[in-house]
PDB file of C-alpha atoms in Angstrom:
ATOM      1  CA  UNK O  67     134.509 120.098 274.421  1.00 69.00           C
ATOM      2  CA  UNK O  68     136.695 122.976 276.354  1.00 94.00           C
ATOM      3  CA  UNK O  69     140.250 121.679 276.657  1.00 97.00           C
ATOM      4  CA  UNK O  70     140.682 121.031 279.909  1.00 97.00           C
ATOM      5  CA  UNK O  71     138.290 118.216 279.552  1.00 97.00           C
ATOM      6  CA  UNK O  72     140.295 115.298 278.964  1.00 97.00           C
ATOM      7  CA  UNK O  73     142.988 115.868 281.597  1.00 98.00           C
ATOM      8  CA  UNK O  74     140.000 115.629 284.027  1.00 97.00           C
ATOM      9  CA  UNK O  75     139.125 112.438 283.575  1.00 97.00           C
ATOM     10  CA  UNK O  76     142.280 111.465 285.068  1.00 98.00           C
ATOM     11  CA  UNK O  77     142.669 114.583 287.309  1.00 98.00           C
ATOM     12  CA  UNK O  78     142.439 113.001 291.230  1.00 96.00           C
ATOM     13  CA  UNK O  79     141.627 109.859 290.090  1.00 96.00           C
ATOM     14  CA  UNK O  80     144.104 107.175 291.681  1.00 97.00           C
ATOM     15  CA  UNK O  81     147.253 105.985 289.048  1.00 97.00           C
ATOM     16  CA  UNK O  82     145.789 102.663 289.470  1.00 97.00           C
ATOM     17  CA  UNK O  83     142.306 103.244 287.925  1.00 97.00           C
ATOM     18  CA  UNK O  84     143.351 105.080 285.327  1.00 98.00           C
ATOM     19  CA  UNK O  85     142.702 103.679 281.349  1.00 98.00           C
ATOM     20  CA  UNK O  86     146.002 101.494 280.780  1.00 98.00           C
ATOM     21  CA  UNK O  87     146.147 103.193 277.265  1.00 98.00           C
ATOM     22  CA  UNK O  88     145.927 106.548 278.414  1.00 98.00           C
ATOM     23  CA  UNK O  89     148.742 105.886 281.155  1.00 98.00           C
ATOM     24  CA  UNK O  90     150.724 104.481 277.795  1.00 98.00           C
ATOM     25  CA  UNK O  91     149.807 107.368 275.730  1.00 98.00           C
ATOM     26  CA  UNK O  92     151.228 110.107 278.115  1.00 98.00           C
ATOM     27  CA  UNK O  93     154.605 107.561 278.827  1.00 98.00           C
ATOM     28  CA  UNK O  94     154.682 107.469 275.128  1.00 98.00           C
ATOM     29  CA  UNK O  95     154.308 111.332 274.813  1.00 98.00           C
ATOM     30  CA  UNK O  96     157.004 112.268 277.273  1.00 98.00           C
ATOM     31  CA  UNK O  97     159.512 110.026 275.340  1.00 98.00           C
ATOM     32  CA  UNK O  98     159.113 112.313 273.198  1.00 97.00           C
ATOM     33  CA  UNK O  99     160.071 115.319 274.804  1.00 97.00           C
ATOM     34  CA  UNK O 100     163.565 113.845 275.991  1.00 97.00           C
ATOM     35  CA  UNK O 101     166.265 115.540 274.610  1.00 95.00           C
ATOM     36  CA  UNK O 102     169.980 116.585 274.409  1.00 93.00           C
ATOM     37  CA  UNK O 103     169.292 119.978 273.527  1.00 96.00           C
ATOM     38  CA  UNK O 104     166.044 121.579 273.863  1.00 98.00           C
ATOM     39  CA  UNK O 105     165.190 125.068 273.252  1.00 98.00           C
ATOM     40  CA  UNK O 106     162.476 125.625 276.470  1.00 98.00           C
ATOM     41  CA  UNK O 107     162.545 123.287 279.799  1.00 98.00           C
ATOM     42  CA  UNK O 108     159.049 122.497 281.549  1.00 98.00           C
ATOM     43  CA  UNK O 109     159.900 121.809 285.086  1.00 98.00           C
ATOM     44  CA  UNK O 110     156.927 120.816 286.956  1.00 98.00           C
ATOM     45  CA  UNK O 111     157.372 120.708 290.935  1.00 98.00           C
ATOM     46  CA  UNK O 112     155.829 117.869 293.088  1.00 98.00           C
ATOM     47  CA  UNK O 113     155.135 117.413 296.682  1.00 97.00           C
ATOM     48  CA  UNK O 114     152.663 114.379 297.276  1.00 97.00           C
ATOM     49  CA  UNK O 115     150.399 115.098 293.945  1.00 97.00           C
ATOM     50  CA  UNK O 116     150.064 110.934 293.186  1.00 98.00           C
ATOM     51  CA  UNK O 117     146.832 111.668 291.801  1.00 98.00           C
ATOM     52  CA  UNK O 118     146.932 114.803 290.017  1.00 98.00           C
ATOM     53  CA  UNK O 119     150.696 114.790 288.294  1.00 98.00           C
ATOM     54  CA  UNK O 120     149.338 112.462 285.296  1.00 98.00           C
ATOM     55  CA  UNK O 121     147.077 114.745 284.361  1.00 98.00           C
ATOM     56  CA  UNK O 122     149.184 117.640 284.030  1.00 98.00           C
ATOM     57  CA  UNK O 123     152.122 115.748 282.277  1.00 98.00           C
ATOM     58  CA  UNK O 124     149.662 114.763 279.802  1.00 98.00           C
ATOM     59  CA  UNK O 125     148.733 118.468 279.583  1.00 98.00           C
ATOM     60  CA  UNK O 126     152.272 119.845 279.234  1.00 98.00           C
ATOM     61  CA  UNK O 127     153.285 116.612 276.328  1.00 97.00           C
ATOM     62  CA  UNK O 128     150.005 117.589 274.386  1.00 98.00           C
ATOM     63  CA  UNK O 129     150.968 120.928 273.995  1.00 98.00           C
ATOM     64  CA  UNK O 130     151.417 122.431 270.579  1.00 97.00           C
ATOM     65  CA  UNK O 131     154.649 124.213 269.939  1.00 96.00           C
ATOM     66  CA  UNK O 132     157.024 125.069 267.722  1.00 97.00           C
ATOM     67  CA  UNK O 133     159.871 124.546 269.838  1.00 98.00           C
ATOM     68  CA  UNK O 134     161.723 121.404 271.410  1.00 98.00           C
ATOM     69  CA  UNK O 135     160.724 121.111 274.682  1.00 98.00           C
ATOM     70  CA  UNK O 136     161.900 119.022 277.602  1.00 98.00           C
ATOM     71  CA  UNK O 137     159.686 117.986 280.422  1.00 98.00           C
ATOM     72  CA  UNK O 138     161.454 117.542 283.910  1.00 98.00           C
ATOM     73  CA  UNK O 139     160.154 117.038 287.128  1.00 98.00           C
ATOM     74  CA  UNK O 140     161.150 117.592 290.731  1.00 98.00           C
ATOM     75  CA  UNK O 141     160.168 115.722 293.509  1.00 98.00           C
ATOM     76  CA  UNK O 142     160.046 117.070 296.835  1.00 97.00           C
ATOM     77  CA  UNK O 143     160.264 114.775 299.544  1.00 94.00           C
ATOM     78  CA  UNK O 144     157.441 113.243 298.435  1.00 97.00           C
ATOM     79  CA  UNK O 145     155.592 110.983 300.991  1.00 97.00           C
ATOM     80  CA  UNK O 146     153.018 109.340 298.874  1.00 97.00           C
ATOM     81  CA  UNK O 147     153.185 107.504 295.553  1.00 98.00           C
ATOM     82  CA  UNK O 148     153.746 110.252 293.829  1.00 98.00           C
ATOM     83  CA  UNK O 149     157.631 108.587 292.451  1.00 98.00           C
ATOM     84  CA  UNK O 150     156.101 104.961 291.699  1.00 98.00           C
ATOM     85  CA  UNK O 151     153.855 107.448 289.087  1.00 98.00           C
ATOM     86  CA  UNK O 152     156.750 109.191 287.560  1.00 98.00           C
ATOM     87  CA  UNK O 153     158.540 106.112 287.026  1.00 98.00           C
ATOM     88  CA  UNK O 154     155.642 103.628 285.730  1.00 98.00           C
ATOM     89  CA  UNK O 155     155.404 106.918 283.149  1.00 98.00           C
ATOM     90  CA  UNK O 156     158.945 106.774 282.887  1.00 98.00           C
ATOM     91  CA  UNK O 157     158.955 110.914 283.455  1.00 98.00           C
ATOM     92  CA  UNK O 158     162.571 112.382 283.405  1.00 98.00           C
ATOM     93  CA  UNK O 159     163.085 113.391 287.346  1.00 98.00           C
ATOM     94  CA  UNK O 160     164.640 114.672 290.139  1.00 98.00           C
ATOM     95  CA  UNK O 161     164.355 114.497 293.806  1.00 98.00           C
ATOM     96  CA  UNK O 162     165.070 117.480 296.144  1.00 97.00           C
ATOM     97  CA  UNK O 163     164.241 116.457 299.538  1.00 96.00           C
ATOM     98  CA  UNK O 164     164.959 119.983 301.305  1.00 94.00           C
ATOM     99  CA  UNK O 165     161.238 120.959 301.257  1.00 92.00           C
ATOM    100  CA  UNK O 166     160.260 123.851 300.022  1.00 92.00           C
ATOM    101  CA  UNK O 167     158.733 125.419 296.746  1.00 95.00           C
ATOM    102  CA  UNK O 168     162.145 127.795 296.458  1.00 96.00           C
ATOM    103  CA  UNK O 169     164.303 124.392 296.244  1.00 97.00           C
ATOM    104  CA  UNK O 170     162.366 122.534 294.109  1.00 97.00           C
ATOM    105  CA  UNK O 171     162.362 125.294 291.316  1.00 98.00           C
ATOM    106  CA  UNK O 172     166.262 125.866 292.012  1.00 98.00           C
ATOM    107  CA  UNK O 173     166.714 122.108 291.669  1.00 98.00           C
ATOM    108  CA  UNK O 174     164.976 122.454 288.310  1.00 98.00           C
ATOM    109  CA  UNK O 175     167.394 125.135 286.969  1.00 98.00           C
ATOM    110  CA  UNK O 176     170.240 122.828 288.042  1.00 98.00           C
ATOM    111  CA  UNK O 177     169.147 120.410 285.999  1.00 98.00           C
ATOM    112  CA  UNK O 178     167.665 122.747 282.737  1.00 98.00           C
ATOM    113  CA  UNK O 179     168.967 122.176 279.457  1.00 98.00           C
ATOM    114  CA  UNK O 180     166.898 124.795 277.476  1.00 98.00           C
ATOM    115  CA  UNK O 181     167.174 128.543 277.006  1.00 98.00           C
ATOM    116  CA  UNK O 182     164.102 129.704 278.361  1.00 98.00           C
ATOM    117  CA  UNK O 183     162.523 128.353 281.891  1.00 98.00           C
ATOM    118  CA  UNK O 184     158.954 127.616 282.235  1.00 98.00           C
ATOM    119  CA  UNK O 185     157.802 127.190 285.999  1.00 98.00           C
ATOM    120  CA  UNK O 186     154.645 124.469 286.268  1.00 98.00           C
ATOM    121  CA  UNK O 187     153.099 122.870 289.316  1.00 98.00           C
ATOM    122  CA  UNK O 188     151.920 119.584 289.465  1.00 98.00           C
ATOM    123  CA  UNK O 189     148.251 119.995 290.542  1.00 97.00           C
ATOM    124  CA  UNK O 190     147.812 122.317 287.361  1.00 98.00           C
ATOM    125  CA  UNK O 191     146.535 121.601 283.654  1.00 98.00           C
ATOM    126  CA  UNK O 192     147.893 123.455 280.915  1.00 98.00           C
ATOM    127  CA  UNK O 193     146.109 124.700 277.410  1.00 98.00           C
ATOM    128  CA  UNK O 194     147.594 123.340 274.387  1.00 98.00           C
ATOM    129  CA  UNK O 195     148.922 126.381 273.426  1.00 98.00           C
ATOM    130  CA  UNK O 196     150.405 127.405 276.727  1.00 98.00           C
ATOM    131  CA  UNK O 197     154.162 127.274 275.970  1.00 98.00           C
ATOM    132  CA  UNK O 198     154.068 128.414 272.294  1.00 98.00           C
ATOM    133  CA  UNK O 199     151.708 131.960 273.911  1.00 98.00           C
ATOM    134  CA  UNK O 200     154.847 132.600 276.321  1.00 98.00           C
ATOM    135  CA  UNK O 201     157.527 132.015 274.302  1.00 98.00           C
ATOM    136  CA  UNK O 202     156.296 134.675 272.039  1.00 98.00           C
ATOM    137  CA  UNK O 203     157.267 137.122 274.717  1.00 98.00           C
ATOM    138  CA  UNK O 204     160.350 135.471 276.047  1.00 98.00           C
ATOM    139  CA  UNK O 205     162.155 135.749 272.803  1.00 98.00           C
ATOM    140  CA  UNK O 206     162.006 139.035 273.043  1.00 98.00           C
ATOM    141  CA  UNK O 207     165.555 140.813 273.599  1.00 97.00           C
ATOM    142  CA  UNK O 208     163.673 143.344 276.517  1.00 98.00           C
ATOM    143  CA  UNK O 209     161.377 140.899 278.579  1.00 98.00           C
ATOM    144  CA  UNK O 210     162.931 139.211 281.513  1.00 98.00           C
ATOM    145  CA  UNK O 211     159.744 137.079 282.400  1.00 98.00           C
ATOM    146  CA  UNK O 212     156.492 136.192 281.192  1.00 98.00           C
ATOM    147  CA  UNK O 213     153.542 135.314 283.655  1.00 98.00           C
ATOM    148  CA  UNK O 214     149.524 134.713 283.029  1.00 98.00           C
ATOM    149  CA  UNK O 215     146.595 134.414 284.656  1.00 98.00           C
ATOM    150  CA  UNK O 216     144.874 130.815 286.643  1.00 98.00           C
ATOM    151  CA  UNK O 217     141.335 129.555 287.293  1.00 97.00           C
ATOM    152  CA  UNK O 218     140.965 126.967 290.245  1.00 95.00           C
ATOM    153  CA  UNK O 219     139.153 124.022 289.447  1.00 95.00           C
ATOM    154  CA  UNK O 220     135.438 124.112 291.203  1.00 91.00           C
ATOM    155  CA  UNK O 221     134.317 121.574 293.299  1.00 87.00           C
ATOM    156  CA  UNK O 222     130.759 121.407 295.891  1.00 85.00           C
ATOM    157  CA  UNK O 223     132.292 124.677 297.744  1.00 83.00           C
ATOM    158  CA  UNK O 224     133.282 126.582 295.030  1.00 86.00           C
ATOM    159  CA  UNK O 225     130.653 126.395 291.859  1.00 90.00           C
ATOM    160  CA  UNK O 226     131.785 127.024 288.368  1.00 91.00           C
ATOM    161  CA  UNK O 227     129.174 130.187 288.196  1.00 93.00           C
ATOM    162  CA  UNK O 228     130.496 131.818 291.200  1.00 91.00           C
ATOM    163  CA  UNK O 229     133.799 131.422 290.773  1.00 93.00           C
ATOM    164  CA  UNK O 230     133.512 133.147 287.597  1.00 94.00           C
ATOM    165  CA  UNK O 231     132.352 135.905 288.799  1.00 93.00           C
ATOM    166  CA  UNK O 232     134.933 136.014 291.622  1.00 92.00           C
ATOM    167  CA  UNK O 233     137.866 135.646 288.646  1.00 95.00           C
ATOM    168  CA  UNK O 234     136.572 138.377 286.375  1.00 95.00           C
ATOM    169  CA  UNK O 235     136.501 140.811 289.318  1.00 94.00           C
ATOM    170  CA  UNK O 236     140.169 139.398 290.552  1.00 94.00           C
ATOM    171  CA  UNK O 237     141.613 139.848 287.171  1.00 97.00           C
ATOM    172  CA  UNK O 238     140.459 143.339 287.073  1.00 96.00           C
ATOM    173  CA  UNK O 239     142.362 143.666 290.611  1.00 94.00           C
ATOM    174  CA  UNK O 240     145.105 142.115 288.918  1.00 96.00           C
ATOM    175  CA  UNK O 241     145.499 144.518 286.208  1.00 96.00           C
ATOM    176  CA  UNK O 242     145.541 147.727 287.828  1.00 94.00           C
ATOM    177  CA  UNK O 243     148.279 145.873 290.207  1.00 95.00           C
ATOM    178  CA  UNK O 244     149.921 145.123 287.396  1.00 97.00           C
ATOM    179  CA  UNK O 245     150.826 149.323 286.369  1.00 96.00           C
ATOM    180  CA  UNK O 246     153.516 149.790 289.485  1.00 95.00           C
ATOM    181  CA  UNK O 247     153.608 146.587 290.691  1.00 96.00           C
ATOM    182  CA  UNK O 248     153.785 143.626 288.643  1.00 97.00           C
ATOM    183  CA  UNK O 249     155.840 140.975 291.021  1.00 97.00           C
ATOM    184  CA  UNK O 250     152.487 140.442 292.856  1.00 96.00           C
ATOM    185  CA  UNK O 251     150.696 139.028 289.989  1.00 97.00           C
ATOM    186  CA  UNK O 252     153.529 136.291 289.676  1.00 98.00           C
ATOM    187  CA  UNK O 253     152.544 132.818 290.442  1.00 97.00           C
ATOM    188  CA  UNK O 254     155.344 129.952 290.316  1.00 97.00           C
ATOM    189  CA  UNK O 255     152.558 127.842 288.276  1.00 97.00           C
ATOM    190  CA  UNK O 256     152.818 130.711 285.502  1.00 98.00           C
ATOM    191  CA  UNK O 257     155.850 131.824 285.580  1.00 98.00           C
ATOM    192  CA  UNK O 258     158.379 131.665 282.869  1.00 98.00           C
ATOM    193  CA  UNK O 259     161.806 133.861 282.084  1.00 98.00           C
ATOM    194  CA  UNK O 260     165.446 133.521 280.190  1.00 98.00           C
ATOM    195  CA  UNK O 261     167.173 130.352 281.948  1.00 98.00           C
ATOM    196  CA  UNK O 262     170.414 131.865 282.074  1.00 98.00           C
ATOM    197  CA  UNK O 263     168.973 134.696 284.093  1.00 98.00           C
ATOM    198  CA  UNK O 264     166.976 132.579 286.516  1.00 98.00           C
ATOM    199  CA  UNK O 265     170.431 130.886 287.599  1.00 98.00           C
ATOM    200  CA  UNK O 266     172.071 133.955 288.196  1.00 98.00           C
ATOM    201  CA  UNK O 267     169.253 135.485 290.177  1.00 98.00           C
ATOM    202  CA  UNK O 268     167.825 131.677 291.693  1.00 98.00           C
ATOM    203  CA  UNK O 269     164.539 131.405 293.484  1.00 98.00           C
ATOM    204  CA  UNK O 270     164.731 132.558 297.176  1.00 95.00           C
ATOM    205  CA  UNK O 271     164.717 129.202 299.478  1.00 95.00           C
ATOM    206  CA  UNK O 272     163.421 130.960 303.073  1.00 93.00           C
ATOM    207  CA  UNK O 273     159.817 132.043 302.024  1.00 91.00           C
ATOM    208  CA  UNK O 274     157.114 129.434 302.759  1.00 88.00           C
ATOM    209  CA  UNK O 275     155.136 131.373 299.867  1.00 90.00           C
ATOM    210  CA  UNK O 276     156.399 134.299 297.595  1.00 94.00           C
ATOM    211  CA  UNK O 277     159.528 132.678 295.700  1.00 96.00           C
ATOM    212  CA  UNK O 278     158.235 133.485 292.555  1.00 97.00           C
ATOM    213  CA  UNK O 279     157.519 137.003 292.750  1.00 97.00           C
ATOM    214  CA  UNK O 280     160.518 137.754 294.692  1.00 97.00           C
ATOM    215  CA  UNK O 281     162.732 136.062 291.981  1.00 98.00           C
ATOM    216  CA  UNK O 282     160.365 138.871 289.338  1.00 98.00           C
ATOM    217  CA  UNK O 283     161.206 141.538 291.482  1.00 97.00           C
ATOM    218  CA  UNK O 284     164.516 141.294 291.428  1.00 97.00           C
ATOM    219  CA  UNK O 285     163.883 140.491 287.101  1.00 98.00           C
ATOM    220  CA  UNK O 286     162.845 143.864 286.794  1.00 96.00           C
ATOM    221  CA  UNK O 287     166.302 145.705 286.621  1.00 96.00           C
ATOM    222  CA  UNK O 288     167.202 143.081 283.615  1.00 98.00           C
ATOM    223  CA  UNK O 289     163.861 143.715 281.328  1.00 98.00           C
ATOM    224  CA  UNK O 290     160.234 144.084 281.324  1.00 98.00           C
ATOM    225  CA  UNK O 291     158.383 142.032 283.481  1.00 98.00           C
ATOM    226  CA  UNK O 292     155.374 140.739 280.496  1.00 98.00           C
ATOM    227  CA  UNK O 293     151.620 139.937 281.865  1.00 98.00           C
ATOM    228  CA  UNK O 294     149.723 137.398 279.584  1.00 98.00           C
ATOM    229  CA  UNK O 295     146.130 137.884 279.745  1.00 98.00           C
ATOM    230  CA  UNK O 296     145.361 135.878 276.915  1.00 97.00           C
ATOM    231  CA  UNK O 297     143.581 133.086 277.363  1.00 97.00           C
ATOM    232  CA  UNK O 298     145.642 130.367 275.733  1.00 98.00           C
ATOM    233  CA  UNK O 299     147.988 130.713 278.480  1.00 98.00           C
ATOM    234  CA  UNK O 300     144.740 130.716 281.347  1.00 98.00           C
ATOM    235  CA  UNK O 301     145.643 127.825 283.104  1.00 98.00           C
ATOM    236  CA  UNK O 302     143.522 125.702 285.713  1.00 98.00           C
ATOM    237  CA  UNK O 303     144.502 124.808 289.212  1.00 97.00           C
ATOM    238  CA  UNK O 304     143.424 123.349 292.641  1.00 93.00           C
ATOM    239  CA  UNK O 305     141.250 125.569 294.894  1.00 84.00           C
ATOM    240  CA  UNK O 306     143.464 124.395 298.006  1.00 75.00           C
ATOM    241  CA  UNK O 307     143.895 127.883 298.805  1.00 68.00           C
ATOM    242  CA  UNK O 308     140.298 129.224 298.717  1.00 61.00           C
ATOM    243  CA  UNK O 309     139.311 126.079 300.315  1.00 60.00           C
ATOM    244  CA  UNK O 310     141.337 127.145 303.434  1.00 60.00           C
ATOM    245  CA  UNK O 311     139.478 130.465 303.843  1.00 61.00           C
ATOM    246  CA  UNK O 312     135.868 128.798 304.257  1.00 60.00           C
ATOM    247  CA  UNK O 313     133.025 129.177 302.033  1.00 61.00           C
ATOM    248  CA  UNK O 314     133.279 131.197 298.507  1.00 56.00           C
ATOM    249  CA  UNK O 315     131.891 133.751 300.435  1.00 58.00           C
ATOM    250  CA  UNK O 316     134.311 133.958 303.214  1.00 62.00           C
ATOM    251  CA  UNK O 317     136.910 133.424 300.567  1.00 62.00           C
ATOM    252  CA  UNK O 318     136.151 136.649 298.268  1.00 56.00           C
ATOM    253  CA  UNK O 319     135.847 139.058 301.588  1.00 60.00           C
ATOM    254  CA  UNK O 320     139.173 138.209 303.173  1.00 62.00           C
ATOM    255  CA  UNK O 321     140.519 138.919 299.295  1.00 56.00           C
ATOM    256  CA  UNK O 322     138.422 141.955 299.004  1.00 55.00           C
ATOM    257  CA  UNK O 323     139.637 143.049 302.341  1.00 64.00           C
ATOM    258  CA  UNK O 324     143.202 142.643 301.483  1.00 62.00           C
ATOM    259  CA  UNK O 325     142.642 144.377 298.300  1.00 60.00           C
ATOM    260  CA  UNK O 326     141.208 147.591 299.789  1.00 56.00           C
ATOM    261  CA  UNK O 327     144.116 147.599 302.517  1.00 62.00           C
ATOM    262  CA  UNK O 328     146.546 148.068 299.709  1.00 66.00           C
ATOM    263  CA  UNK O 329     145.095 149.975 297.342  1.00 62.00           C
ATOM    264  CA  UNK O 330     146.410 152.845 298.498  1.00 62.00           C
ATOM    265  CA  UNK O 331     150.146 151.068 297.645  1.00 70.00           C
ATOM    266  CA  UNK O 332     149.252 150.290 294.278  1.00 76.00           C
ATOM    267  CA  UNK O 333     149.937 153.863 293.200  1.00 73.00           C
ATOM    268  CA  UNK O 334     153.381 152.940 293.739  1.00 81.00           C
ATOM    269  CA  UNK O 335     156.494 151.087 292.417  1.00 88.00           C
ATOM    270  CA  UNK O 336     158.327 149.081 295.193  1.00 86.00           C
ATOM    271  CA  UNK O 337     161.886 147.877 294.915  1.00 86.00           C
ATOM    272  CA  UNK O 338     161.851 145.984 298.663  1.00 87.00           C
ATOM    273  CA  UNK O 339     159.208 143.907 300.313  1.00 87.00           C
ATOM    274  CA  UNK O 340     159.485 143.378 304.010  1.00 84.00           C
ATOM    275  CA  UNK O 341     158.495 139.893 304.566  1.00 84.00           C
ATOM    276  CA  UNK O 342     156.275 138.729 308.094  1.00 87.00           C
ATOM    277  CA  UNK O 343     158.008 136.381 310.623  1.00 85.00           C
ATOM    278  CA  UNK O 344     154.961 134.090 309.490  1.00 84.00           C
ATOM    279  CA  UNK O 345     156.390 133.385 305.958  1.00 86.00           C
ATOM    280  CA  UNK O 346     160.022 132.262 307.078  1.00 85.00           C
ATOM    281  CA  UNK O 347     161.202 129.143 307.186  1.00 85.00           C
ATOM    282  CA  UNK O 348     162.927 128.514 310.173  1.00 75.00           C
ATOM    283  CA  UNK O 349     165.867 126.443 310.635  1.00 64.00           C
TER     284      UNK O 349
END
C-alpha cells in the first residue's frame, strides 16, 4: 500500500464520520508532539479545511524523525468547522483572523518554538519521512531554505495517468528553473528554512499568492536556496488550482503557455520581481 493511503480514508470525509479510534489515535499522536523545547516547528495553515485538516495532522504526527517536533496550527478566519476539529483533536492552535496566506505563516513564526521552520498547508498529506529528508539540508551551516516537489490529488477531471504525465514534464520545467531562478519553484506547502531567519526576513502580507517565494528570494543573500527532488519529501495536495483552469487539457496549455513566455528569462538570475495590480491585496 503507497503511503498516502491511509490519510485518504479520512481525506474530505466529514469529522463526524470519521472512525472514533482513528480521530483518538491522531489526538493521541499530537499529544505527543507538545513540547517546551522542540528542535523543528510544523505549522500547518488553515482557512475553512474542516474536512481535510485531520488527515494531514495525522500525516505530519506519523512522521518518522529523529528530531522533537512540535505541531502548531493557524487558523485563518475560518468560517466553517474547521476550529470545533482542532479542538475535539485537541491540536495546539492559533487564530489569525487578518486573512491572508502571508499572516497566517507570520502568525506561525510568532508562535515557533523550534530552530528550524517547516511551512505545511492543511489540504496536504505528508510522507513519513518528510521532515527527517529536509532537515538533512537545513542543518547545514550554508542553506537558508529547503523546498520539494507536490503531486495534486486526482479526482474525475484530473486522472491519476494523466496527471502523471503532466508532473514528470512539470518537474523537468522545474529543474531547469531551478539553475538562475530557484524562488519560483517555492511553494508555502514545501517550504522550510532556519526559524531565526524567517523572523527577521517574515513572509510578505500584501500578495494574494507568492509569499513564499518572495520570503526565498530575499533567503538567497543568507545561503543556498536547496531543491529536494527526492521523493520522500513528494508531497500530495488538492488540485483546486488546476481545477480552476478547466479540463486537464486546458490546464497543461495555459502552463505550457506560460512556460514558453518565460523561457527566455530563465537564462537569468533576478534579484526583483515586479508584482501585477491583480496579486495585491487592497486595503
Amino acid at each position: 500500500m503507497s503511503w498516502e493511503e491511509k490519510y485518504l480514508t479520512i481525506y474530505e470525509q466529514s469529522f463526524e464520520s470519521v472512525d472514533d479510534r482513528i480521530k483518538e489515535e491522531i489526538k493521541e499522536k499530537l499529544g505527543l508532539h507538545k513540547m517546551a523545547d522542540p528542535t523543528v516547528t510544523i505549522a500547518v495553515i488553515a482557512h475553512n479545511e474542516e474536512n481535510r485538516i485531520a488527515a494531514c495532522l495525522w500525516s505530519l504526527c506519523d512522521n518518522v524523525c529523529s528530531f522533537p517536533y512540535e505541531i502548531i496550527v493557524i487558523n485563518n478566519n475560518s468560517t466553517d468547522r474547521t476550529t470545533d476539529v482542532l479542538t475535539d483533536l485537541d491540536a495546539t492552535w492559533f487564530d489569525e483572523i487578518k486573512k491572508g496566506p502571508g499572516f497566517a505563516r507570520n502568525c506561525g513564526l510568532d508562535h515557533a518554538q523550534g530552530k528550524f521552520y517547516i511551512c505545511a498547508d492543511s489540504d496536504s498529506i505528508y510522507p513519513p519521512q518528510y521532515i527527517e529528508t529536509h532537515m538533512k539540508e537545513l542543518i547545514k551551516s550554508d542553506v537558508a531554505c529547503s523546498y520539494a516537489l507536490w503531486s495534486f490529488l486526482p479526482d474525475e477531471k484530473h486522472p491519476a495517468w494523466q496527471l502523471h504525465t503532466y508532473e514528470c514534464l512539470r518537474d523537468l520545467y522545474l529543474r531547469i528553473q531551478n539553475i538562475k531562478r530557484p524562488e519560483l519553484n517555492v511553494r508555502g506547502m514545501t517550504f522550510a528554512f532556519k526559524t531565526d531567519l524567517g523572523k527577521k526576513l517574515r513572509f510578505r502580507t500584501d500578495l494574494i499568492r507568492g509569499e513564499d517565494g518572495s520570503l526565498a528570494l530575499a533567503m538567497k543573500s543568507y545561503g543556498k536556496l536547496k531543491f529536494i527532488t527526492d521523493k520522500k519529501a513528494r508531497i500530495y495536495t488538492d488540485n483546486g488550482t488546476m481545477n480552476a483552469d478547466g479540463t486537464m487539457m486546458q490546464s497543461f496549455l495555459k502552463r505550457f503557455s506560460k512556460g514558453l513566455r518565460n523561457a527566455i528569462g530563465l537564462t537569468h538570475s533576478k534579484e526583483k520581481y515586479q508584482d501585477k495590480d491583480s496579486n495585491i491585496i487592497k486595503g
